């Protein structure tokens, strides 16, 4: 069965090339048509391929297009691979990506560089689809690096602002640090397995014993892959680029930094589950990194006032949940949350963009409020997303997050401490999301008061929140009031609202594909992914071929074999997670609706603690002092002034000066004095005689 998978990434690539080369001469309608048509066709072909794949028995499809690299016995094919895991990723990338393209037509309508923006978006889609459809690690790495390049271009889209240009460079360099680890892991695979094809690597790994006695080759490969994943998925210690990446246009935040690119690290770990299941130390490291990142980012999110920064730290925290799931070998739970997160987080970012659009670029939540009556469609769609991410019952986020928490508690690789941290993070998530919801949509509108109060005299083109806040295209003032002269916040056009409505529906119902047995469901999503993401015990004892055939039957009986005690415990823990979601809602309502005087009193009483959290634990400052500063200082004083100027340049300069000095000395011999010449001849003859005598006596 040939599905022509190469068409799926190629179509966005064609859009990127056409708009990139000719878009400057096109009207905006033509640019939009090219960009949307290419992504729509890609999505359509992805749906067709998925239907053919499922209809054909869901057997993995490999389409090779010849040898790419051949050196001795080592070779890499240029090919694409479709299985259950890549199918989910492919549909998420093309489906959510297409909706964001549609939204961008309205959001970017008044921006300069329109063709350039859509060319970059299409380029990103091409690389992301290459990453998820590759049938080997090398082609995956091409997509891996490509999304980093596209991210750099999109984050720095407003490149005339220093903050945007610096954010782009920060993201690019931070990701390269992680990529170094990933690249070393690939070198180890080549050295020890002589292949980078998934089939060859996983077959060799499954034939190896589990490294229970200590760290070995697979542990090293797993830890290096994890290091690469922390860069791409913004986990500790390489998460620092993601909050600054909000300098890019809001659709970029939705596409790259919520729904797709940042999930690449999760995808790599899930795809390499054979390696991690044979390396318990690396697996535990994944869980610890995810757990720490989840709660760390959640605490920072509680204190942020920029609506996009709240969502940025929320993204880091939710990615931590996905890592936590993978770290307890519940890969399907991690991918389940990846899918639902793509729906509700893309919706939250696009909704935030609609709010920003309505307020003429304002991003500070302290200058919002009361918007639920002014922008009702945005309000209701963001309400759906907020309740979903908070984990309210029977929404998609409830099912996927609860699955992670249960697996963290019950898995052989889990621990009740990890579960406790996960539940605490769920409470914090609910609190900061409803804090954002109440501050943005409830109470009285505070924007006008600020413009005539403490910030009176600010030019409208200047960010109202001051230079500490991230301004959305402040130089253009193209959104909201600036666009049409309407001084009141107003609803976005339907080309922006339609994607919000579709994503809201998906956020509500998308989780019903994975309802667990304990809640009366059939856990369909887990069963679908079982051939690719088998249970740990199966991987440790079986081979790759056995994985494909075995886990489906095993999963089919999973529900029947679950004991009543396990079901009762899972329902109890589900009740706890629901309770913390309501508790977060209640606390946010108390502080930001009922008693609005309390937050100021609480923050004043916390003093240094609050200031530390508000300043993101000074992580950027610590990195600046401990890593960036020494590197810059060392590069300046040692490499530049010491080696370049002091050694290399000095050697060249001194050599010329020395030659000049020698020439000056030799020139003195040509004095025109006969006696002087005779003396030099005699001295030379004496030296020749001495040399001949010395040679004759040896």
PDB file of N, CA and C in Angstrom, residues 332-371:
ATOM      1  N   UNK A 332       1.724   6.262  26.172  1.00  0.00           N
ATOM      2  CA  UNK A 332       0.446   6.582  25.525  1.00  0.00           C
ATOM      3  C   UNK A 332      -0.284   7.680  26.294  1.00  0.00           C
ATOM      4  N   UNK A 333      -0.150   7.696  27.629  1.00  0.00           N
ATOM      5  CA  UNK A 333      -0.760   8.774  28.418  1.00  0.00           C
ATOM      6  C   UNK A 333      -0.113  10.112  28.072  1.00  0.00           C
ATOM      7  N   UNK A 334       1.205  10.110  27.879  1.00  0.00           N
ATOM      8  CA  UNK A 334       1.897  11.341  27.498  1.00  0.00           C
ATOM      9  C   UNK A 334       1.447  11.842  26.131  1.00  0.00           C
ATOM     10  N   UNK A 335       1.310  10.928  25.175  1.00  0.00           N
ATOM     11  CA  UNK A 335       0.868  11.332  23.834  1.00  0.00           C
ATOM     12  C   UNK A 335      -0.598  11.763  23.865  1.00  0.00           C
ATOM     13  N   UNK A 336      -1.399  11.127  24.715  1.00  0.00           N
ATOM     14  CA  UNK A 336      -2.799  11.526  24.867  1.00  0.00           C
ATOM     15  C   UNK A 336      -2.882  12.980  25.348  1.00  0.00           C
ATOM     16  N   UNK A 337      -2.068  13.315  26.347  1.00  0.00           N
ATOM     17  CA  UNK A 337      -2.073  14.688  26.844  1.00  0.00           C
ATOM     18  C   UNK A 337      -1.467  15.643  25.816  1.00  0.00           C
ATOM     19  N   UNK A 338      -0.507  15.154  25.051  1.00  0.00           N
ATOM     20  CA  UNK A 338       0.054  15.981  23.965  1.00  0.00           C
ATOM     21  C   UNK A 338      -1.044  16.387  22.985  1.00  0.00           C
ATOM     22  N   UNK A 339      -1.915  15.445  22.658  1.00  0.00           N
ATOM     23  CA  UNK A 339      -2.981  15.734  21.684  1.00  0.00           C
ATOM     24  C   UNK A 339      -4.007  16.723  22.267  1.00  0.00           C
ATOM     25  N   UNK A 340      -4.496  16.447  23.468  1.00  0.00           N
ATOM     26  CA  UNK A 340      -5.502  17.345  24.049  1.00  0.00           C
ATOM     27  C   UNK A 340      -4.894  18.718  24.347  1.00  0.00           C
ATOM     28  N   UNK A 341      -3.623  18.724  24.761  1.00  0.00           N
ATOM     29  CA  UNK A 341      -2.948  19.989  25.025  1.00  0.00           C
ATOM     30  C   UNK A 341      -2.840  20.825  23.750  1.00  0.00           C
ATOM     31  N   UNK A 342      -2.620  20.170  22.626  1.00  0.00           N
ATOM     32  CA  UNK A 342      -2.552  20.905  21.357  1.00  0.00           C
ATOM     33  C   UNK A 342      -3.866  21.625  21.091  1.00  0.00           C
ATOM     34  N   UNK A 343      -4.968  21.003  21.426  1.00  0.00           N
ATOM     35  CA  UNK A 343      -6.273  21.637  21.204  1.00  0.00           C
ATOM     36  C   UNK A 343      -6.469  22.836  22.135  1.00  0.00           C
ATOM     37  N   UNK A 344      -6.379  22.572  23.452  1.00  0.00           N
ATOM     38  CA  UNK A 344      -6.757  23.659  24.365  1.00  0.00           C
ATOM     39  C   UNK A 344      -5.677  24.717  24.517  1.00  0.00           C
ATOM     40  N   UNK A 345      -4.399  24.378  24.322  1.00  0.00           N
ATOM     41  CA  UNK A 345      -3.384  25.414  24.451  1.00  0.00           C
ATOM     42  C   UNK A 345      -3.340  26.285  23.189  1.00  0.00           C
ATOM     43  N   UNK A 346      -3.520  25.672  22.013  1.00  0.00           N
ATOM     44  CA  UNK A 346      -3.633  26.495  20.805  1.00  0.00           C
ATOM     45  C   UNK A 346      -4.824  27.437  20.933  1.00  0.00           C
ATOM     46  N   UNK A 347      -5.917  26.930  21.479  1.00  0.00           N
ATOM     47  CA  UNK A 347      -7.103  27.771  21.680  1.00  0.00           C
ATOM     48  C   UNK A 347      -6.807  28.908  22.651  1.00  0.00           C
ATOM     49  N   UNK A 348      -6.094  28.615  23.723  1.00  0.00           N
ATOM     50  CA  UNK A 348      -5.777  29.661  24.704  1.00  0.00           C
ATOM     51  C   UNK A 348      -4.890  30.743  24.091  1.00  0.00           C
ATOM     52  N   UNK A 349      -3.897  30.339  23.324  1.00  0.00           N
ATOM     53  CA  UNK A 349      -3.025  31.336  22.705  1.00  0.00           C
ATOM     54  C   UNK A 349      -3.782  32.156  21.660  1.00  0.00           C
ATOM     55  N   UNK A 350      -4.577  31.492  20.840  1.00  0.00           N
ATOM     56  CA  UNK A 350      -5.327  32.238  19.836  1.00  0.00           C
ATOM     57  C   UNK A 350      -6.369  33.132  20.503  1.00  0.00           C
ATOM     58  N   UNK A 351      -6.977  32.649  21.585  1.00  0.00           N
ATOM     59  CA  UNK A 351      -7.906  33.482  22.334  1.00  0.00           C
ATOM     60  C   UNK A 351      -7.196  34.689  22.942  1.00  0.00           C
ATOM     61  N   UNK A 352      -6.003  34.460  23.479  1.00  0.00           N
ATOM     62  CA  UNK A 352      -5.223  35.580  24.009  1.00  0.00           C
ATOM     63  C   UNK A 352      -4.902  36.574  22.897  1.00  0.00           C
ATOM     64  N   UNK A 353      -4.623  36.043  21.699  1.00  0.00           N
ATOM     65  CA  UNK A 353      -4.389  36.937  20.569  1.00  0.00           C
ATOM     66  C   UNK A 353      -5.622  37.746  20.232  1.00  0.00           C
ATOM     67  N   UNK A 354      -6.789  37.133  20.354  1.00  0.00           N
ATOM     68  CA  UNK A 354      -8.031  37.867  20.098  1.00  0.00           C
ATOM     69  C   UNK A 354      -8.233  38.969  21.134  1.00  0.00           C
ATOM     70  N   UNK A 355      -7.880  38.687  22.392  1.00  0.00           N
ATOM     71  CA  UNK A 355      -7.957  39.705  23.441  1.00  0.00           C
ATOM     72  C   UNK A 355      -6.998  40.854  23.127  1.00  0.00           C
ATOM     73  N   UNK A 356      -5.780  40.493  22.761  1.00  0.00           N
ATOM     74  CA  UNK A 356      -4.768  41.509  22.433  1.00  0.00           C
ATOM     75  C   UNK A 356      -5.224  42.333  21.235  1.00  0.00           C
ATOM     76  N   UNK A 357      -5.804  41.656  20.264  1.00  0.00           N
ATOM     77  CA  UNK A 357      -6.338  42.345  19.087  1.00  0.00           C
ATOM     78  C   UNK A 357      -7.418  43.342  19.500  1.00  0.00           C
ATOM     79  N   UNK A 358      -8.268  42.924  20.433  1.00  0.00           N
ATOM     80  CA  UNK A 358      -9.371  43.784  20.865  1.00  0.00           C
ATOM     81  C   UNK A 358      -8.879  45.008  21.628  1.00  0.00           C
ATOM     82  N   UNK A 359      -7.729  44.869  22.298  1.00  0.00           N
ATOM     83  CA  UNK A 359      -7.234  45.939  23.166  1.00  0.00           C
ATOM     84  C   UNK A 359      -6.087  46.721  22.538  1.00  0.00           C
ATOM     85  N   UNK A 360      -5.891  46.546  21.268  1.00  0.00           N
ATOM     86  CA  UNK A 360      -4.882  47.346  20.589  1.00  0.00           C
ATOM     87  C   UNK A 360      -3.457  47.045  20.998  1.00  0.00           C
ATOM     88  N   UNK A 361      -3.181  45.788  21.336  1.00  0.00           N
ATOM     89  CA  UNK A 361      -1.818  45.399  21.675  1.00  0.00           C
ATOM     90  C   UNK A 361      -1.559  45.234  23.150  1.00  0.00           C
ATOM     91  N   UNK A 362      -2.540  45.512  23.987  1.00  0.00           N
ATOM     92  CA  UNK A 362      -2.359  45.380  25.429  1.00  0.00           C
ATOM     93  C   UNK A 362      -2.223  43.910  25.837  1.00  0.00           C
ATOM     94  N   UNK A 363      -1.242  43.603  26.676  1.00  0.00           N
ATOM     95  CA  UNK A 363      -1.032  42.238  27.135  1.00  0.00           C
ATOM     96  C   UNK A 363      -1.034  42.122  28.657  1.00  0.00           C
ATOM     97  N   UNK A 364      -1.060  43.249  29.348  1.00  0.00           N
ATOM     98  CA  UNK A 364      -1.004  43.230  30.804  1.00  0.00           C
ATOM     99  C   UNK A 364      -2.411  42.994  31.360  1.00  0.00           C
ATOM    100  N   UNK A 365      -2.576  41.914  32.070  1.00  0.00           N
ATOM    101  CA  UNK A 365      -3.906  41.565  32.576  1.00  0.00           C
ATOM    102  C   UNK A 365      -4.408  42.569  33.608  1.00  0.00           C
ATOM    103  N   UNK A 366      -3.518  43.332  34.219  1.00  0.00           N
ATOM    104  CA  UNK A 366      -3.954  44.324  35.193  1.00  0.00           C
ATOM    105  C   UNK A 366      -4.707  45.470  34.522  1.00  0.00           C
ATOM    106  N   UNK A 367      -4.597  45.551  33.192  1.00  0.00           N
ATOM    107  CA  UNK A 367      -5.290  46.594  32.458  1.00  0.00           C
ATOM    108  C   UNK A 367      -6.388  46.017  31.571  1.00  0.00           C
ATOM    109  N   UNK A 368      -6.888  44.892  31.975  1.00  0.00           N
ATOM    110  CA  UNK A 368      -8.005  44.275  31.256  1.00  0.00           C
ATOM    111  C   UNK A 368      -9.215  44.273  32.185  1.00  0.00           C
ATOM    112  N   UNK A 369      -9.995  43.190  32.169  1.00  0.00           N
ATOM    113  CA  UNK A 369     -11.166  43.075  33.031  1.00  0.00           C
ATOM    114  C   UNK A 369     -12.444  43.445  32.315  1.00  0.00           C
ATOM    115  N   UNK A 370     -13.510  42.744  32.662  1.00  0.00           N
ATOM    116  CA  UNK A 370     -14.827  43.061  32.132  1.00  0.00           C
ATOM    117  C   UNK A 370     -15.008  42.812  30.649  1.00  0.00           C
ATOM    118  N   UNK A 371     -14.163  41.980  30.064  1.00  0.00           N
ATOM    119  CA  UNK A 371     -14.225  41.800  28.615  1.00  0.00           C
ATOM    120  C   UNK A 371     -15.255  40.763  28.180  1.00  0.00           C
TER     121      UNK A 371
END
